[in-house]
mmCIF file with all atom_site columns, C-alpha atoms in Angstrom:
data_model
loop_
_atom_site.group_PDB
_atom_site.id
_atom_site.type_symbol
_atom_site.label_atom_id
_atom_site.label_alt_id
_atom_site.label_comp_id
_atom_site.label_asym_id
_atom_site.label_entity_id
_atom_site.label_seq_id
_atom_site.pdbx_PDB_ins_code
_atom_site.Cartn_x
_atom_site.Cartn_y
_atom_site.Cartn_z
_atom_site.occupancy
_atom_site.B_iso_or_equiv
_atom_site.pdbx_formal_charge
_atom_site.auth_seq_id
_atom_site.auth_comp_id
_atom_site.auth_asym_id
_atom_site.auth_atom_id
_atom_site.pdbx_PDB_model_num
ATOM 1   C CA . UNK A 1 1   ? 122.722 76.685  93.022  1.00 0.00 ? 1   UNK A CA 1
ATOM 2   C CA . UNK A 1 2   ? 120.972 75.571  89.763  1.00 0.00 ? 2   UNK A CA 1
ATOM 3   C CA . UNK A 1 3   ? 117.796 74.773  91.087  1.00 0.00 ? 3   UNK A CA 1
ATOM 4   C CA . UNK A 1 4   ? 117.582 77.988  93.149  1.00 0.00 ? 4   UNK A CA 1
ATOM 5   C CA . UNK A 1 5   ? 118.160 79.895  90.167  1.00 0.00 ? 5   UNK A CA 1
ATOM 6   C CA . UNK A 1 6   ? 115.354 77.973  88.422  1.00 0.00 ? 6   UNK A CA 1
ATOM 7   C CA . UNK A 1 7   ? 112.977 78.096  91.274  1.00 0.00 ? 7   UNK A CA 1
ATOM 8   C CA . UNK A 1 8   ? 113.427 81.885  91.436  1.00 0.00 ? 8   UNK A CA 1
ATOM 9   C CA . UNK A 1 9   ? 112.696 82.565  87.619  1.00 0.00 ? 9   UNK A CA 1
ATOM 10  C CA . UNK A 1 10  ? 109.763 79.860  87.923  1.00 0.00 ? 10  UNK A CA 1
ATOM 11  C CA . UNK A 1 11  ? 108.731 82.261  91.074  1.00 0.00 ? 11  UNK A CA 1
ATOM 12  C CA . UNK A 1 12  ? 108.839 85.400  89.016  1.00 0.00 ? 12  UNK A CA 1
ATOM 13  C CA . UNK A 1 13  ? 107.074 83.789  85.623  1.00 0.00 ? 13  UNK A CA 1
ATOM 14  C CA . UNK A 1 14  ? 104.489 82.965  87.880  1.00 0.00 ? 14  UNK A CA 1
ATOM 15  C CA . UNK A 1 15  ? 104.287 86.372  89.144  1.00 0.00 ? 15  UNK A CA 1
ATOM 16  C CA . UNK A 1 16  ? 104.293 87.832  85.678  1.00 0.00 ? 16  UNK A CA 1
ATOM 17  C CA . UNK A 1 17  ? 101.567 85.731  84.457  1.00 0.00 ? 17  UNK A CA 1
ATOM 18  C CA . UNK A 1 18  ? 99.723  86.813  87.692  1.00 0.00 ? 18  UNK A CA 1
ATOM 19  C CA . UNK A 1 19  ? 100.240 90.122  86.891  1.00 0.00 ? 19  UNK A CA 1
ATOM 20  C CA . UNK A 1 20  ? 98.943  89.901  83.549  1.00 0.00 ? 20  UNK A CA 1
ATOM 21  C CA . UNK A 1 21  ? 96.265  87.785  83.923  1.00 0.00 ? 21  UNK A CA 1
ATOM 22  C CA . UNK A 1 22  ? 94.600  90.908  86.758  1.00 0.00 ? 22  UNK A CA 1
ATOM 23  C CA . UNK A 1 23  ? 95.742  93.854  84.151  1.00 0.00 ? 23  UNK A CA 1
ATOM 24  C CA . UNK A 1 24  ? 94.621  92.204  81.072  1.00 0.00 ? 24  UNK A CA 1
ATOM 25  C CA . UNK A 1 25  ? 91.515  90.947  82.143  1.00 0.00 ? 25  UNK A CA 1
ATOM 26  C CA . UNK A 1 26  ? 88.215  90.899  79.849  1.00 0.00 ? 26  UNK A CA 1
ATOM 27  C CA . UNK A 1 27  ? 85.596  92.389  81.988  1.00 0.00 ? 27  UNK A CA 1
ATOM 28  C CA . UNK A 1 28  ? 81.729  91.042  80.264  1.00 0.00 ? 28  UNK A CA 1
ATOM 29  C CA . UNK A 1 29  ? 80.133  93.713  78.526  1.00 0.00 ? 29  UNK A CA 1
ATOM 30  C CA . UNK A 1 30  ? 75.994  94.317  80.225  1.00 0.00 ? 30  UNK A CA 1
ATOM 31  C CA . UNK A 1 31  ? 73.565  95.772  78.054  1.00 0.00 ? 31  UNK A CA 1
ATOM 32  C CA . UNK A 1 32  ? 72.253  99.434  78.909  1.00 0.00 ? 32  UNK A CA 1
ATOM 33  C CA . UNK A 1 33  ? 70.066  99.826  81.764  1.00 0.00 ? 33  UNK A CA 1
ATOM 34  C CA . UNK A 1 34  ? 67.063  101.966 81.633  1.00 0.00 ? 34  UNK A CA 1
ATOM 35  C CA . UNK A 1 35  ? 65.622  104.260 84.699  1.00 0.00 ? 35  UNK A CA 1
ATOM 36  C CA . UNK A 1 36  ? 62.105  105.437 84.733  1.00 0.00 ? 36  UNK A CA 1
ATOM 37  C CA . UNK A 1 37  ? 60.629  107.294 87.546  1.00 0.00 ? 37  UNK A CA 1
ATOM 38  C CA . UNK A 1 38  ? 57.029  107.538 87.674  1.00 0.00 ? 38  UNK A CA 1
ATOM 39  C CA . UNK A 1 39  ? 56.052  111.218 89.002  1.00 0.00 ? 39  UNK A CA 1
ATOM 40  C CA . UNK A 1 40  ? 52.326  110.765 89.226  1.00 0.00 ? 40  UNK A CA 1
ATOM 41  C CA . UNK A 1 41  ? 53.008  109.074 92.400  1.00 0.00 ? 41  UNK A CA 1
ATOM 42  C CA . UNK A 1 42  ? 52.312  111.159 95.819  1.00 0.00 ? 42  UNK A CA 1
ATOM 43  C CA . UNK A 1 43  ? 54.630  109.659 98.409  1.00 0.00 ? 43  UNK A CA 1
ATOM 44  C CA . UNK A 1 44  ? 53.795  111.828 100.628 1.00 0.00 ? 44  UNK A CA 1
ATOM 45  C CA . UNK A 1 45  ? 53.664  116.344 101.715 1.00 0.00 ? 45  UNK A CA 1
ATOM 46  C CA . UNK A 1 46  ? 57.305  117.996 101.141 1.00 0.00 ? 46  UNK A CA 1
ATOM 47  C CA . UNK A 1 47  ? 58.961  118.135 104.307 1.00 0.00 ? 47  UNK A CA 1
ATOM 48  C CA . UNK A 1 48  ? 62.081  120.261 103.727 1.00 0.00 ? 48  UNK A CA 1
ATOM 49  C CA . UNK A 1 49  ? 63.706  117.839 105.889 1.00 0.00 ? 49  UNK A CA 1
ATOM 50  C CA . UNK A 1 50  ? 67.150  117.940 104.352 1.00 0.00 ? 50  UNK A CA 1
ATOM 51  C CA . UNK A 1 51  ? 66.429  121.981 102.915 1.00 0.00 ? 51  UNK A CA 1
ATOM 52  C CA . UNK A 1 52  ? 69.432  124.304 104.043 1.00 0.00 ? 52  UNK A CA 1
ATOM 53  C CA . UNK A 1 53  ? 72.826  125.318 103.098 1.00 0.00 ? 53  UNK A CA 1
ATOM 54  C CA . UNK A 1 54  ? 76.560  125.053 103.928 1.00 0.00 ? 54  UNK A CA 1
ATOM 55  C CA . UNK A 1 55  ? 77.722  128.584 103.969 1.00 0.00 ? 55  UNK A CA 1
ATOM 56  C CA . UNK A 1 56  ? 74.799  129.773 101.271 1.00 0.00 ? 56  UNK A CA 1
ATOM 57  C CA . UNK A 1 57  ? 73.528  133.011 102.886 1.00 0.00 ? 57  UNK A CA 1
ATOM 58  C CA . UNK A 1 58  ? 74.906  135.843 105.052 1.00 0.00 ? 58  UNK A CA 1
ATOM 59  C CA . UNK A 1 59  ? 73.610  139.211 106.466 1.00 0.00 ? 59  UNK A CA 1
ATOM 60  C CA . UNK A 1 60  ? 72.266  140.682 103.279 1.00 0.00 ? 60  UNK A CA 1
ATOM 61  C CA . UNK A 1 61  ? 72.548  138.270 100.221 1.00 0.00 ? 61  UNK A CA 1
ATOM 62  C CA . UNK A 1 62  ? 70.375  136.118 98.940  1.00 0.00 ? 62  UNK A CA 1
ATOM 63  C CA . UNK A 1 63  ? 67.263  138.141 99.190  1.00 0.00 ? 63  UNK A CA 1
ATOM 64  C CA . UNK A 1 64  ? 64.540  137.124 101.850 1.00 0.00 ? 64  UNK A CA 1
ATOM 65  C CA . UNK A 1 65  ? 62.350  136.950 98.857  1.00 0.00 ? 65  UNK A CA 1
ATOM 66  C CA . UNK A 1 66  ? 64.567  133.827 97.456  1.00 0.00 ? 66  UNK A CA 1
ATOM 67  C CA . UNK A 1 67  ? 65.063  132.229 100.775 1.00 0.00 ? 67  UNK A CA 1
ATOM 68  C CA . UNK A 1 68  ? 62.259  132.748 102.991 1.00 0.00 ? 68  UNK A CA 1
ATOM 69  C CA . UNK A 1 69  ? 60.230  130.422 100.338 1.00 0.00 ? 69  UNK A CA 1
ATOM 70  C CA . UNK A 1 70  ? 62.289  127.523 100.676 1.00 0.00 ? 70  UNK A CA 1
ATOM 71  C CA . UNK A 1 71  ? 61.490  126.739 104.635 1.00 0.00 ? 71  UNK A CA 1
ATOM 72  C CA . UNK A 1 72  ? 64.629  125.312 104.951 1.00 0.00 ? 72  UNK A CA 1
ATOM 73  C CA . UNK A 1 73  ? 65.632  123.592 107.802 1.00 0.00 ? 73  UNK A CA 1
ATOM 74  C CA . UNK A 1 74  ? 68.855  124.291 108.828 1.00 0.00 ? 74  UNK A CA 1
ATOM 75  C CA . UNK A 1 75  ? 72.138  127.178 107.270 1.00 0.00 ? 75  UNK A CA 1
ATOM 76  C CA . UNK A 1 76  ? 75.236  126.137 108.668 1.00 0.00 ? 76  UNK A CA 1
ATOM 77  C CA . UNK A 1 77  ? 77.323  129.068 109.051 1.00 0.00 ? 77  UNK A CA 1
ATOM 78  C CA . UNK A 1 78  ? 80.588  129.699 110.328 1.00 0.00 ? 78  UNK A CA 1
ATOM 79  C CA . UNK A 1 79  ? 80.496  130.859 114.522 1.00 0.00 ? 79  UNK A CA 1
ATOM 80  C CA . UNK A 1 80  ? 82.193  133.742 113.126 1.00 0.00 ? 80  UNK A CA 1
ATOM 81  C CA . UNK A 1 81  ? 84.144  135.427 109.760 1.00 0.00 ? 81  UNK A CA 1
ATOM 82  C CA . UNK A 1 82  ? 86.020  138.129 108.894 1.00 0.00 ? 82  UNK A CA 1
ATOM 83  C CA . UNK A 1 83  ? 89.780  138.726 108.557 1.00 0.00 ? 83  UNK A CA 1
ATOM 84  C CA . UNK A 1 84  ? 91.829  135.900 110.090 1.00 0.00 ? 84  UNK A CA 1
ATOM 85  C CA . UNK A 1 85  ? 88.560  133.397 110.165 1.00 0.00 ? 85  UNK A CA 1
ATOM 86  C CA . UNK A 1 86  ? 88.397  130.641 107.624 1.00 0.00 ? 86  UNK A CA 1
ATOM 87  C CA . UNK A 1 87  ? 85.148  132.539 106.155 1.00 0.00 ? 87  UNK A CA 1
ATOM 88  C CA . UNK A 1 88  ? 85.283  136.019 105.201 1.00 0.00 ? 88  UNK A CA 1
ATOM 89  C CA . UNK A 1 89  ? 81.097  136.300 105.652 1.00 0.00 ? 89  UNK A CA 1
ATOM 90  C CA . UNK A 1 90  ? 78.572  134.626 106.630 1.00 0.00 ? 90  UNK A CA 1
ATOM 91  C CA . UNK A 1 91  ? 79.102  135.258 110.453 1.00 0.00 ? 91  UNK A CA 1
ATOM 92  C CA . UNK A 1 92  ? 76.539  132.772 112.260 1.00 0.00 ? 92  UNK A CA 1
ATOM 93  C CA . UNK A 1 93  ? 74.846  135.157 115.181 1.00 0.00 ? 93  UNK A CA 1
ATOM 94  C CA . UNK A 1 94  ? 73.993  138.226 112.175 1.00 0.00 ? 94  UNK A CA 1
ATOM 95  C CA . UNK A 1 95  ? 72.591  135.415 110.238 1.00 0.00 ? 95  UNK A CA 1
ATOM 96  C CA . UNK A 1 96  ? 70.408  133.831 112.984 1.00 0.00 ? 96  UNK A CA 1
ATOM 97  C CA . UNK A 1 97  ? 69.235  137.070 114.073 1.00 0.00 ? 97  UNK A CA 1
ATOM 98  C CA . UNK A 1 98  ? 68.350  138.214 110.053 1.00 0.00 ? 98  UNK A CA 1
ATOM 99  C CA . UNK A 1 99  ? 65.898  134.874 109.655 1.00 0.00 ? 99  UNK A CA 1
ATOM 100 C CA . UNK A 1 100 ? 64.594  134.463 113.344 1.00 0.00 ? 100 UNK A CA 1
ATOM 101 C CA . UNK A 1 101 ? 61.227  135.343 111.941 1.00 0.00 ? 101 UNK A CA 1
ATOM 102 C CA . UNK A 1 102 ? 61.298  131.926 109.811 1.00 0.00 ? 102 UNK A CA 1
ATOM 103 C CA . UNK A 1 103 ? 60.987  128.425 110.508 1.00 0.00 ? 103 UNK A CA 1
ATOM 104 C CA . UNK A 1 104 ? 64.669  128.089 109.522 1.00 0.00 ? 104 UNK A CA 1
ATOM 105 C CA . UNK A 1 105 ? 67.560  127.216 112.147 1.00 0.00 ? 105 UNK A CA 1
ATOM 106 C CA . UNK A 1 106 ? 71.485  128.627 112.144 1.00 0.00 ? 106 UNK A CA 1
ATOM 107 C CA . UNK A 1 107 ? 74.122  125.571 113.254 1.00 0.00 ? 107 UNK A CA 1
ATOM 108 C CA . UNK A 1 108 ? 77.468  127.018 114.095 1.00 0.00 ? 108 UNK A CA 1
ATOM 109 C CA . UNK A 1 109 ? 80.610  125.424 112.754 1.00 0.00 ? 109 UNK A CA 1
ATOM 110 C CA . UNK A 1 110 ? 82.820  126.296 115.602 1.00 0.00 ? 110 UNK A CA 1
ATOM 111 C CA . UNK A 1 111 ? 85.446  124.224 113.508 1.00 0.00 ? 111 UNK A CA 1
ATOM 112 C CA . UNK A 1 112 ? 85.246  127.634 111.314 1.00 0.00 ? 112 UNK A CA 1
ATOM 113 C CA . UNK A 1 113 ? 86.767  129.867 114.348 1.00 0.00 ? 113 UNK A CA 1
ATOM 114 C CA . UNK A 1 114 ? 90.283  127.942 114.085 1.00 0.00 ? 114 UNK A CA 1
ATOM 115 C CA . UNK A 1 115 ? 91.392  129.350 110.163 1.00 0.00 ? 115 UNK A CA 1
ATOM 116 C CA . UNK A 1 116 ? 93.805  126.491 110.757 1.00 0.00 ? 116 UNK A CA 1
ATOM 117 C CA . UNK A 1 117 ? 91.091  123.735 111.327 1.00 0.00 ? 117 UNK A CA 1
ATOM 118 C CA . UNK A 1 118 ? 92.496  120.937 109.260 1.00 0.00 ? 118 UNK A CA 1
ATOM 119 C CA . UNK A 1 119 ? 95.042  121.101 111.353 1.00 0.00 ? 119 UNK A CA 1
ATOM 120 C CA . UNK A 1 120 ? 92.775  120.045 114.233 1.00 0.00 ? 120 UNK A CA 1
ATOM 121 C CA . UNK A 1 121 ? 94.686  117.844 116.134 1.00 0.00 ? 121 UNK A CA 1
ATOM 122 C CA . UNK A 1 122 ? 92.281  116.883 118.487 1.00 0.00 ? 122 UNK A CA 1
ATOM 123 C CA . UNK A 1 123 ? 89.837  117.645 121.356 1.00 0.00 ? 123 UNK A CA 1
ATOM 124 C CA . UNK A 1 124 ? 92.329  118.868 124.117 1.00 0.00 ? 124 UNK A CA 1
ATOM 125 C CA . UNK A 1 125 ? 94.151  121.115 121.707 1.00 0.00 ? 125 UNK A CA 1
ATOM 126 C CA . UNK A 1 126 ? 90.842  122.434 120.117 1.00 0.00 ? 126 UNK A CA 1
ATOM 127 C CA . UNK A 1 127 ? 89.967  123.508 124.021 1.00 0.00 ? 127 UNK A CA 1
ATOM 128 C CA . UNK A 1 128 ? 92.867  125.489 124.382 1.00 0.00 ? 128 UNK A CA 1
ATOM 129 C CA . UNK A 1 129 ? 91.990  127.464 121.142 1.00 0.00 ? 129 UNK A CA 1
#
């Protein structure tokens, strides 16, 4: 009975002084690091590879004048919005049709059409809806 007793408050010192030892632990202290980009460099032309937006135009706002100038890629836009949608603008087909005379593309977020989306849960149920 004695030596269980001690063996259990040996077992929980040496828990403690685990404990402490990962709480209280110095970390080394690194001197400041310094960045410098060098912009006189040409890598290479702009590519507007990874230009576009997640929900950032709809039928009438921005202005062509601020977006036709930024050749971006792709918009992703919801399939469709309005009341009961999980956007209230930004309905994919207007938008498509408003910058079809650009190099820009419209992907449709058909997660969007379910207002409930992160309720998702899964595939066969998503079919149904």
């Amino acid at each position: 009975m004695k030596r269980a007793k001690i063996a259990r408050i040996s077992a929980m010192l040496s828990f403690i002084m685990v404990f402490i030892n990962g709480v209280i632990s110095v970390s080394p202290a690194y001197a400041a690091t310094n960045l410098t980009v060098d912009l006189s460099s040409v890598i290479g032309p702009v590519t507007h590879a990874a230009g576009g937006s997640l929900y950032g135009i709809d039928v009438s706002q921005p202005d062509n004048a601020l977006i036709i100038p930024l050749h971006a890629k792709t918009y992703s836009n919801p399939a469709m919005s309005g009341p009961g949608a999980h956007r209230p603008e930004g309905d994919g087909v207007p938008v498509a049709q408003r910058i079809a005379n650009t190099d820009s593309k419209v992907t449709l977020r058909l997660a969007d059409m379910n207002p409930n989306w992160y309720d998702f849960p899964g595939w066969p149920d998503g079919m149904i809806r």
